[in-house]
Short mmCIF file of C-alpha atoms (C1' of nucleotides) in Angstrom, two decimals:
data_model
loop_
_atom_site.label_atom_id
_atom_site.label_comp_id
_atom_site.label_asym_id
_atom_site.label_seq_id
_atom_site.Cartn_x
_atom_site.Cartn_y
_atom_site.Cartn_z
CA UNK A 1 -8.89 -0.20 30.39
CA UNK A 2 -5.33 0.67 29.71
CA UNK A 3 -4.24 -2.67 28.30
CA UNK A 4 -6.29 -2.65 25.10
CA UNK A 5 -5.23 0.93 24.44
CA UNK A 6 -1.61 -0.07 24.49
CA UNK A 7 -2.33 -3.00 22.19
CA UNK A 8 -4.15 -0.85 19.66
CA UNK A 9 -1.46 1.78 19.74
CA UNK A 10 1.31 -0.76 19.23
CA UNK A 11 -0.60 -2.55 16.48
CA UNK A 12 -1.32 0.70 14.64
CA UNK A 13 2.31 1.72 14.71
CA UNK A 14 3.59 -1.66 13.58
CA UNK A 15 1.00 -2.28 10.87
CA UNK A 16 1.55 1.19 9.47
CA UNK A 17 5.25 0.41 9.27
CA UNK A 18 5.24 -3.17 8.00
CA UNK A 19 1.75 -3.89 6.73
CA UNK A 20 -0.83 -6.15 8.32
CA UNK A 21 0.72 -9.36 7.13
CA UNK A 22 4.18 -8.15 8.01
CA UNK A 23 3.37 -7.95 11.71
CA UNK A 24 2.90 -10.92 14.04
CA UNK A 25 0.66 -10.94 17.08
CA UNK A 26 3.76 -11.80 19.08
CA UNK A 27 5.46 -8.62 17.86
CA UNK A 28 2.41 -6.58 18.78
CA UNK A 29 2.37 -8.13 22.24
CA UNK A 30 6.03 -7.37 22.78
CA UNK A 31 5.66 -3.79 21.56
CA UNK A 32 2.63 -3.28 23.82
CA UNK A 33 4.41 -4.95 26.74
CA UNK A 34 1.57 -7.41 27.07
CA UNK A 35 1.34 -11.16 26.94
CA UNK A 36 0.32 -12.52 23.57
CA UNK A 37 -2.64 -14.41 24.98
CA UNK A 38 -4.09 -11.16 26.31
CA UNK A 39 -4.47 -9.94 22.74
CA UNK A 40 -6.70 -12.86 21.84
CA UNK A 41 -8.71 -12.58 25.01
CA UNK A 42 -9.37 -8.94 24.23
CA UNK A 43 -9.86 -8.95 20.49
CA UNK A 44 -10.59 -12.57 19.61
CA UNK A 45 -8.33 -12.65 16.60
CA UNK A 46 -5.67 -10.70 14.76
CA UNK A 47 -8.28 -9.29 12.43
CA UNK A 48 -10.17 -8.11 15.52
CA UNK A 49 -7.34 -5.71 16.30
CA UNK A 50 -7.55 -4.25 12.82
CA UNK A 51 -11.27 -3.72 13.18
CA UNK A 52 -10.76 -2.02 16.53
CA UNK A 53 -8.20 0.30 14.99
CA UNK A 54 -10.59 1.34 12.26
CA UNK A 55 -13.50 1.76 14.61
CA UNK A 56 -11.47 3.97 16.86
CA UNK A 57 -10.43 6.21 14.00
CA UNK A 58 -13.70 6.47 12.14
CA UNK A 59 -14.11 10.17 11.62
CA UNK A 60 -15.69 11.33 8.40
CA UNK A 61 -15.20 14.96 7.47
CA UNK A 62 -18.18 17.26 6.99
CA UNK A 63 -17.71 19.29 3.85
CA UNK A 64 -21.40 19.94 3.34
CA UNK A 65 -21.51 22.68 5.90
CA UNK A 66 -18.51 24.51 4.47
CA UNK A 67 -19.87 24.54 0.92
CA UNK A 68 -23.54 25.18 1.71
CA UNK A 69 -24.70 26.89 4.89
CA UNK A 70 -21.35 28.48 5.76
CA UNK A 71 -20.36 29.35 2.19
CA UNK A 72 -19.42 32.97 1.59
CA UNK A 73 -19.49 32.41 -2.18
CA UNK A 74 -16.10 34.01 -2.30
CA UNK A 75 -14.28 31.04 -3.81
CA UNK A 76 -10.91 31.97 -2.41
CA UNK A 77 -12.32 31.89 1.12
CA UNK A 78 -14.48 28.83 0.75
CA UNK A 79 -11.94 26.73 -1.08
CA UNK A 80 -9.28 27.57 1.45
CA UNK A 81 -11.63 26.35 4.16
CA UNK A 82 -12.29 23.16 2.26
CA UNK A 83 -8.61 22.56 1.77
CA UNK A 84 -7.98 23.05 5.47
CA UNK A 85 -10.68 20.57 6.31
CA UNK A 86 -9.28 18.10 3.83
CA UNK A 87 -5.83 18.54 5.27
CA UNK A 88 -7.17 17.96 8.76
CA UNK A 89 -8.89 14.81 7.58
CA UNK A 90 -5.62 13.46 6.30
CA UNK A 91 -3.80 14.29 9.49
CA UNK A 92 -6.38 12.74 11.79
CA UNK A 93 -6.63 9.61 9.69
CA UNK A 94 -3.07 9.30 8.52
CA UNK A 95 -2.69 5.94 10.22
CA UNK A 96 -5.67 4.19 8.74
CA UNK A 97 -5.18 5.80 5.35
CA UNK A 98 -1.71 4.32 5.16
CA UNK A 99 -2.94 0.98 6.44
CA UNK A 100 -5.84 1.10 4.00
CA UNK A 101 -3.48 1.61 1.10
CA UNK A 102 -1.00 -1.03 2.16
CA UNK A 103 -3.55 -3.66 3.01
CA UNK A 104 -6.19 -2.87 0.49
CA UNK A 105 -8.78 -5.60 0.13
CA UNK A 106 -8.14 -6.82 3.65
CA UNK A 107 -11.26 -5.11 4.99
CA UNK A 108 -13.82 -4.00 2.41
CA UNK A 109 -15.28 -1.57 4.90
CA UNK A 110 -11.96 0.21 5.15
CA UNK A 111 -11.72 0.49 1.37
CA UNK A 112 -15.06 2.27 1.33
CA UNK A 113 -14.22 4.63 4.18
CA UNK A 114 -11.18 5.79 2.26
CA UNK A 115 -12.73 5.98 -1.19
CA UNK A 116 -15.92 7.79 -0.24
CA UNK A 117 -14.73 11.21 0.99
CA UNK A 118 -13.12 12.22 -2.32
CA UNK A 119 -16.16 11.16 -4.33
CA UNK A 120 -18.49 12.99 -1.98
CA UNK A 121 -16.35 16.10 -2.01
CA UNK A 122 -16.24 16.07 -5.77
CA UNK A 123 -20.00 16.18 -6.11
CA UNK A 124 -20.25 18.93 -3.51
CA UNK A 125 -17.70 20.99 -5.38
CA UNK A 126 -19.62 20.49 -8.60
CA UNK A 127 -22.77 21.90 -6.99
CA UNK A 128 -20.80 24.77 -5.53
CA UNK A 129 -19.25 25.71 -8.85
CA UNK A 130 -22.59 25.48 -10.60
CA UNK A 131 -24.03 27.97 -8.17
CA UNK A 132 -21.13 30.39 -8.58
CA UNK A 133 -21.49 30.22 -12.33
CA UNK A 134 -25.16 31.07 -12.15
CA UNK A 135 -24.32 33.97 -9.88
CA UNK A 136 -21.64 34.94 -12.43
CA UNK A 137 -18.94 34.93 -9.76
CA UNK A 138 -16.78 32.62 -11.82
CA UNK A 139 -16.46 32.04 -15.54
CA UNK A 140 -18.58 29.49 -17.38
CA UNK A 141 -16.74 26.17 -17.55
CA UNK A 142 -17.09 22.45 -17.00
CA UNK A 143 -17.69 22.11 -13.26
CA UNK A 144 -16.85 18.42 -13.21
CA UNK A 145 -13.38 19.14 -14.52
CA UNK A 146 -12.80 22.15 -12.33
CA UNK A 147 -13.79 20.16 -9.27
CA UNK A 148 -11.54 17.32 -10.29
CA UNK A 149 -8.57 19.63 -10.79
CA UNK A 150 -8.96 21.15 -7.37
CA UNK A 151 -9.51 17.82 -5.70
CA UNK A 152 -6.54 16.20 -7.41
CA UNK A 153 -4.33 19.04 -6.30
CA UNK A 154 -5.25 18.60 -2.64
CA UNK A 155 -5.29 14.83 -2.81
CA UNK A 156 -1.97 14.69 -4.60
CA UNK A 157 -0.22 16.92 -2.13
CA UNK A 158 -1.49 15.02 0.89
CA UNK A 159 -0.81 11.62 -0.58
CA UNK A 160 2.73 12.46 -1.55
CA UNK A 161 3.29 13.74 1.96
CA UNK A 162 1.93 10.53 3.42
CA UNK A 163 3.69 8.14 1.11
CA UNK A 164 7.01 9.82 0.40
CA UNK A 165 7.35 11.81 3.57
CA UNK A 166 10.91 10.74 4.23
CA UNK A 167 12.09 11.90 0.82
CA UNK A 168 10.23 15.14 0.18
CA UNK A 169 8.02 17.18 2.55
CA UNK A 170 10.67 19.84 3.14
CA UNK A 171 10.20 21.28 -0.34
CA UNK A 172 7.13 23.25 0.66
CA UNK A 173 5.12 23.66 3.85
CA UNK A 174 1.44 22.82 3.94
CA UNK A 175 0.34 26.35 4.76
CA UNK A 176 2.13 28.02 1.90
CA UNK A 177 1.15 25.28 -0.50
CA UNK A 178 -2.57 25.70 0.10
CA UNK A 179 -2.46 29.45 0.25
CA UNK A 180 -0.73 29.59 -3.10
CA UNK A 181 -2.58 26.76 -4.77
CA UNK A 182 -6.02 27.99 -3.86
CA UNK A 183 -5.30 31.47 -5.08
CA UNK A 184 -3.79 30.13 -8.28
CA UNK A 185 -6.78 27.90 -8.85
CA UNK A 186 -9.20 30.74 -8.19
CA UNK A 187 -7.43 32.95 -10.70
CA UNK A 188 -7.89 30.14 -13.18
CA UNK A 189 -11.63 29.73 -12.68
CA UNK A 190 -12.26 33.48 -12.59
CA UNK A 191 -10.69 34.39 -15.88
CA UNK A 192 -12.66 34.03 -19.10
CA UNK A 193 -10.98 31.85 -21.68
CA UNK B 1 12.12 -18.92 -22.36
CA UNK B 2 8.44 -18.91 -21.96
CA UNK B 3 8.31 -20.36 -18.47
CA UNK B 4 9.90 -17.50 -16.57
CA UNK B 5 7.72 -15.05 -18.45
CA UNK B 6 4.61 -16.77 -17.24
CA UNK B 7 5.94 -16.83 -13.70
CA UNK B 8 6.71 -13.11 -13.71
CA UNK B 9 3.38 -12.30 -15.22
CA UNK B 10 1.48 -14.37 -12.68
CA UNK B 11 3.52 -13.01 -9.78
CA UNK B 12 2.97 -9.42 -10.88
CA UNK B 13 -0.74 -9.87 -11.11
CA UNK B 14 -1.05 -11.65 -7.77
CA UNK B 15 1.28 -9.36 -5.83
CA UNK B 16 -0.47 -6.31 -7.20
CA UNK B 17 -3.74 -7.77 -5.97
CA UNK B 18 -2.78 -9.19 -2.59
CA UNK B 19 0.57 -7.71 -1.68
CA UNK B 20 3.91 -9.49 -1.60
CA UNK B 21 3.31 -11.18 1.72
CA UNK B 22 -0.22 -12.07 0.75
CA UNK B 23 0.92 -14.31 -2.08
CA UNK B 24 2.56 -17.70 -1.70
CA UNK B 25 5.00 -19.22 -4.13
CA UNK B 26 2.57 -22.08 -4.45
CA UNK B 27 -0.15 -19.69 -5.59
CA UNK B 28 2.20 -18.13 -8.12
CA UNK B 29 3.10 -21.56 -9.44
CA UNK B 30 -0.54 -22.54 -9.81
CA UNK B 31 -1.41 -19.28 -11.52
CA UNK B 32 1.53 -19.64 -13.91
CA UNK B 33 0.70 -23.31 -14.50
CA UNK B 34 4.18 -24.27 -13.44
CA UNK B 35 5.54 -26.53 -10.75
CA UNK B 36 6.55 -24.71 -7.60
CA UNK B 37 10.11 -26.04 -7.70
CA UNK B 38 10.60 -24.46 -11.10
CA UNK B 39 10.18 -21.04 -9.52
CA UNK B 40 13.08 -21.63 -7.17
CA UNK B 41 15.25 -23.09 -9.87
CA UNK B 42 14.65 -19.99 -12.00
CA UNK B 43 14.72 -17.20 -9.44
CA UNK B 44 16.41 -18.70 -6.41
CA UNK B 45 13.95 -17.29 -3.91
CA UNK B 46 10.64 -15.55 -3.60
CA UNK B 47 12.39 -12.20 -3.33
CA UNK B 48 14.16 -13.07 -6.58
CA UNK B 49 10.84 -12.91 -8.42
CA UNK B 50 10.18 -9.45 -7.04
CA UNK B 51 13.58 -8.26 -8.20
CA UNK B 52 12.95 -9.68 -11.64
CA UNK B 53 9.63 -7.85 -11.82
CA UNK B 54 11.25 -4.54 -10.98
CA UNK B 55 14.15 -5.06 -13.33
CA UNK B 56 11.81 -5.83 -16.18
CA UNK B 57 9.83 -2.66 -15.59
CA UNK B 58 12.62 -0.19 -14.93
CA UNK B 59 11.82 2.70 -17.21
CA UNK B 60 12.54 6.17 -15.95
CA UNK B 61 10.88 9.04 -17.79
CA UNK B 62 12.87 11.80 -19.44
CA UNK B 63 11.38 15.17 -18.63
CA UNK B 64 14.59 17.10 -19.23
CA UNK B 65 14.15 17.11 -22.97
CA UNK B 66 10.57 18.37 -22.82
CA UNK B 67 11.39 21.28 -20.55
CA UNK B 68 14.74 22.28 -22.02
CA UNK B 69 15.71 21.51 -25.62
CA UNK B 70 12.20 20.89 -26.89
CA UNK B 71 10.53 23.65 -24.87
CA UNK B 72 8.43 26.10 -26.87
CA UNK B 73 8.20 28.40 -23.85
CA UNK B 74 4.49 28.45 -24.42
CA UNK B 75 3.49 27.04 -21.04
CA UNK B 76 0.24 25.60 -22.25
CA UNK B 77 2.03 23.52 -24.84
CA UNK B 78 4.99 22.50 -22.72
CA UNK B 79 2.99 21.63 -19.62
CA UNK B 80 0.57 19.57 -21.64
CA UNK B 81 3.51 17.62 -23.00
CA UNK B 82 4.87 17.11 -19.51
CA UNK B 83 1.54 15.92 -18.25
CA UNK B 84 1.26 13.44 -21.11
CA UNK B 85 4.68 12.09 -20.33
CA UNK B 86 3.81 11.81 -16.66
CA UNK B 87 0.64 10.02 -17.51
CA UNK B 88 2.52 7.63 -19.74
CA UNK B 89 4.96 6.95 -16.94
CA UNK B 90 2.10 5.96 -14.65
CA UNK B 91 0.56 3.70 -17.22
CA UNK B 92 3.75 1.90 -18.07
CA UNK B 93 4.69 1.43 -14.45
CA UNK B 94 1.28 0.95 -12.92
CA UNK B 95 2.17 -2.50 -11.69
CA UNK B 96 5.34 -1.71 -9.84
CA UNK B 97 3.95 1.57 -8.55
CA UNK B 98 1.12 -0.28 -6.89
CA UNK B 99 3.46 -2.95 -5.61
CA UNK B 100 5.86 -0.30 -4.38
CA UNK B 101 3.12 1.37 -2.40
CA UNK B 102 1.73 -1.82 -0.93
CA UNK B 103 5.03 -3.34 -0.02
CA UNK B 104 6.99 -0.26 0.82
CA UNK B 105 10.21 -0.97 2.63
CA UNK B 106 10.42 -4.44 1.12
CA UNK B 107 12.97 -3.31 -1.46
CA UNK B 108 14.74 -0.01 -0.78
CA UNK B 109 15.67 0.25 -4.44
CA UNK B 110 12.02 0.20 -5.41
CA UNK B 111 11.23 2.95 -2.91
CA UNK B 112 13.82 5.16 -4.60
CA UNK B 113 12.68 4.44 -8.12
CA UNK B 114 9.21 5.60 -7.18
CA UNK B 115 10.16 8.62 -5.09
CA UNK B 116 12.72 10.10 -7.46
CA UNK B 117 10.72 11.08 -10.56
CA UNK B 118 8.45 13.55 -8.75
CA UNK B 119 11.37 15.22 -7.00
CA UNK B 120 13.30 15.46 -10.24
CA UNK B 121 10.32 16.82 -12.11
CA UNK B 122 9.73 19.41 -9.44
CA UNK B 123 13.19 20.88 -9.78
CA UNK B 124 12.91 20.90 -13.57
CA UNK B 125 9.62 22.75 -13.36
CA UNK B 126 11.17 25.29 -11.00
CA UNK B 127 13.89 26.02 -13.54
CA UNK B 128 11.35 26.23 -16.32
CA UNK B 129 9.14 28.70 -14.44
CA UNK B 130 12.15 30.81 -13.51
CA UNK B 131 13.04 31.16 -17.14
CA UNK B 132 9.51 32.09 -18.17
CA UNK B 133 9.40 34.72 -15.46
CA UNK B 134 12.62 36.29 -16.67
CA UNK B 135 11.21 36.29 -20.17
CA UNK B 136 8.05 37.88 -18.71
CA UNK B 137 5.89 35.18 -20.22
CA UNK B 138 4.30 34.45 -16.87
CA UNK B 139 3.69 36.61 -13.80
CA UNK B 140 6.25 36.90 -11.01
CA UNK B 141 5.54 34.31 -8.32
CA UNK B 142 7.09 31.66 -6.15
CA UNK B 143 8.23 29.01 -8.63
CA UNK B 144 8.60 26.33 -5.95
CA UNK B 145 4.94 26.63 -5.08
CA UNK B 146 3.73 26.85 -8.65
CA UNK B 147 5.70 23.73 -9.54
CA UNK B 148 4.32 21.91 -6.51
CA UNK B 149 0.75 22.82 -7.40
CA UNK B 150 1.10 21.51 -10.92
CA UNK B 151 2.87 18.39 -9.82
CA UNK B 152 0.35 17.63 -7.09
CA UNK B 153 -2.46 18.00 -9.56
CA UNK B 154 -0.99 15.43 -11.93
CA UNK B 155 0.21 13.13 -9.19
CA UNK B 156 -3.12 13.27 -7.38
CA UNK B 157 -5.12 12.43 -10.47
CA UNK B 158 -2.96 9.49 -11.41
CA UNK B 159 -2.75 8.13 -7.89
CA UNK B 160 -6.45 8.24 -7.34
CA UNK B 161 -6.92 6.43 -10.63
CA UNK B 162 -4.46 3.78 -9.56
CA UNK B 163 -5.69 3.32 -6.03
CA UNK B 164 -9.42 3.88 -6.27
CA UNK B 165 -9.95 2.85 -9.86
CA UNK B 166 -12.88 0.59 -9.12
CA UNK B 167 -14.78 3.37 -7.36
CA UNK B 168 -14.11 6.46 -9.46
CA UNK B 169 -12.38 6.80 -12.82
CA UNK B 170 -15.57 7.25 -14.77
CA UNK B 171 -16.06 10.75 -13.40
CA UNK B 172 -13.65 12.25 -15.88
CA UNK B 173 -11.46 10.90 -18.68
CA UNK B 174 -7.74 11.45 -18.63
CA UNK B 175 -7.68 13.48 -21.82
CA UNK B 176 -10.26 16.01 -20.76
CA UNK B 177 -8.80 16.24 -17.28
CA UNK B 178 -5.35 17.22 -18.48
CA UNK B 179 -6.60 19.51 -21.21
CA UNK B 180 -8.71 21.42 -18.73
CA UNK B 181 -6.30 21.33 -15.81
CA UNK B 182 -3.32 22.55 -17.77
CA UNK B 183 -5.25 25.43 -19.27
CA UNK B 184 -6.68 26.34 -15.88
CA UNK B 185 -3.25 26.23 -14.33
CA UNK B 186 -1.76 28.33 -17.09
CA UNK B 187 -4.43 30.99 -16.66
CA UNK B 188 -3.47 31.05 -13.00
CA UNK B 189 0.23 31.61 -13.56
CA UNK B 190 -0.32 34.13 -16.32
CA UNK B 191 -2.49 36.57 -14.43
CA UNK B 192 -0.88 39.16 -12.18
CA UNK B 193 -1.76 39.02 -8.46
"C1'" DT C 1 21.71 -40.90 -31.71
"C1'" DA C 2 23.82 -39.19 -27.37
"C1'" DG C 3 23.99 -35.84 -24.08
"C1'" DA C 4 22.63 -31.62 -21.96
"C1'" DT C 5 19.00 -28.77 -20.23
"C1'" DA C 6 14.44 -27.58 -18.55
"C1'" DT C 7 10.58 -29.02 -16.24
"C1'" DG C 8 7.24 -32.08 -13.59
"C1'" DC C 9 6.28 -34.73 -9.51
"C1'" DA C 10 6.20 -36.09 -4.78
"C1'" DA C 11 7.95 -36.06 -0.51
"C1'" DG C 12 9.76 -33.72 3.02
"C1'" DC C 13 12.30 -30.23 6.28
"C1'" DG C 14 12.30 -26.51 9.44
"C1'" DT C 15 10.18 -22.46 10.85
"C1'" DG C 16 7.05 -18.99 12.13
"C1'" DC C 17 2.50 -18.04 12.65
"C1'" DA C 18 -2.38 -17.54 14.66
"C1'" DC C 19 -4.55 -19.27 18.26
"C1'" DT C 20 -5.64 -22.28 22.69
"C1'" DT C 21 -5.42 -23.87 27.29
"C1'" DG C 22 -4.65 -24.61 32.22
"C1'" DC C 23 -2.94 -22.62 36.02
"C1'" DA C 24 -1.06 -19.04 39.01
"C1'" DT C 25 -1.21 -14.23 40.56
"C1'" DG C 26 -2.53 -9.71 41.52
"C1'" DC C 27 -6.30 -6.32 42.21
"C1'" DA C 28 -10.66 -4.39 43.10
"C1'" DT C 29 -15.40 -4.66 44.67
"C1'" DT C 30 -18.55 -6.26 48.08
"C1'" DA D 1 -12.16 -12.15 54.00
"C1'" DA D 2 -14.26 -13.87 49.86
"C1'" DT D 3 -15.33 -13.51 45.06
"C1'" DG D 4 -14.63 -12.34 40.40
"C1'" DC D 5 -11.86 -10.45 36.77
"C1'" DA D 6 -7.95 -9.18 34.07
"C1'" DT D 7 -3.54 -10.55 33.11
"C1'" DG D 8 0.96 -13.24 33.07
"C1'" DC D 9 3.26 -17.47 31.97
"C1'" DA D 10 4.49 -21.67 29.65
"C1'" DA D 11 3.51 -25.17 26.85
"C1'" DG D 12 1.58 -26.71 22.98
"C1'" DT D 13 -1.33 -27.55 18.39
"C1'" DG D 14 -1.97 -27.46 13.69
"C1'" DC D 15 -1.07 -25.31 9.59
"C1'" DA D 16 0.92 -22.77 5.79
"C1'" DC D 17 4.93 -21.21 3.99
"C1'" DG D 18 9.62 -20.91 1.80
"C1'" DC D 19 12.65 -23.90 0.10
"C1'" DT D 20 15.21 -28.49 -1.04
"C1'" DT D 21 16.01 -32.86 -3.12
"C1'" DG D 22 16.00 -37.06 -5.88
"C1'" DC D 23 14.20 -38.98 -9.70
"C1'" DA D 24 11.52 -39.33 -14.02
"C1'" DT D 25 10.40 -37.32 -18.42
"C1'" DA D 26 10.38 -34.36 -22.32
"C1'" DT D 27 12.68 -31.32 -25.57
"C1'" DC D 28 16.37 -29.54 -28.01
"C1'" DT D 29 21.12 -29.50 -29.84
"C1'" DA D 30 25.64 -31.22 -31.43
#
DNA sequence: TAGATATGCAAGCGTGCACTTGCATGCATT
DNA sequence: AATGCATGCAAGTGCACGCTTGCATATCTA
C-alpha cells in the first residue's frame, strides 16, 4: 500500500522539523498529498501515526557480538568497530531519535528505546575492559569510568551532529573523528599512570 | 514583584516537562496560583513568557580567561578547569537548554545561544593545543580533532545527564567522571604516535 | 484619605485542531 | 458485469486554546 507509506514519510519529516504538537493532521495530509480522512481511516488517530513511525524504525544495534564473539582483544580494532556500529545506529534512527528528544514523554516506549542502547553498551564495555585488564592488554583502571568516557565521546559527537547540524558538522568529518578519537582513547587506557 | 516570578518559575517547570506547545497558559496560571489574565497583562502573550525565561537565564560562560591569561600550560590542570566551567554552564542553564532542544526553531535567538558556546570553545581549544605543541608539552597531532574529542566527551556526558537523567546518572558521578576523563585524555595527547 | 496600581473573577470571542460521517468515485478481483 | 475496497470530497462537531474585556477588590503610596 503506497498511501500509508507516503503518510508516514510526510509525518516523520514534519514531526522531526516542528515537533509532534507542532504538526496538524491536516498538514500531514497535505504534505502526503492525501485526504485528511484517509489518515484516520488508516491509523485511527494522530498518535497512531507516531506509533507506526516508531514501529517501522525499531532497529536495536547488536554490540554484544562485536565485544564478545568477534572481539580481537586489540582495543583499537574493537573500539573502532563499536564506534562504527554506534554511528550507524544514529544514522539509521536519526529521525526517531530527534522525535524522541523533542517529544519526550509522549510515548514512554520511545523513551525506553532511546535510553537503553547507551546503558547496555556501557555494561558491555565494562566487561570488555575487565577482560583486557586481566589479560594485561590495558593498564589497571576503573572500567566504569573508562567505559563512560568512551561512550560520552561517541554519544556527544553524534548528538551534536544531530542537534546542531546546521551550525557545526563541517568542523570535522565522522571518519577522521572516530579514527583519531579511538586511537587517542586507546593510548590513554594503555599507558600506566 | 512576586507575581511575575511565580509565573516564570511555573512556566519554566512546565515547559521543560511538556514542551512549549504542550503547556497552556491556563495550566501555567494554575501552577503559579495566578489568574490567567494576569499572565497576559504581565507578558503580553504566551511567547512573551518564553522570552522572559530566556532573558532571565542568559549567562554565557567565559572560557577565554581559563585558556589564555589563567592558563598554566599544564593540560591536566587547564582542561580540568575548562571541564568544570562547562559543567557549571550546563547546570546553570539546564532549564533553557532542555527547552531549547525540545522547542528548537521556536526562538531563533535561543538556538544561537545554545549552539555558540561549543563552537567557541572548540576554537579556543584548538589555539590552546597549538601553543602546547609549539612548546613541545604535548605530541604533534591534529588539534582540530583533539579539541573535538575533548569537547564531545564533555558535551556527551552532560547531555546524557540532562536528557536521560531518570535512567542513568547513578552510573558515575560528575566529579569522578571528569577527573578520570581529563587524565585519560591528557595521557592520550601526551604520548607520541 | 484619595488615587493609582496590581490582581482576581467571569464571561466571552475567534480560531485551529483532532476526528467523524455520508456519499461519490475509481480500481481490482472474481 | 458485479462486488468489495481504498480513497477523495465536503461538511460538520465539539473542544481546547490564546487572548480580551469590564468590573470588583485589595494593596500601596503621596
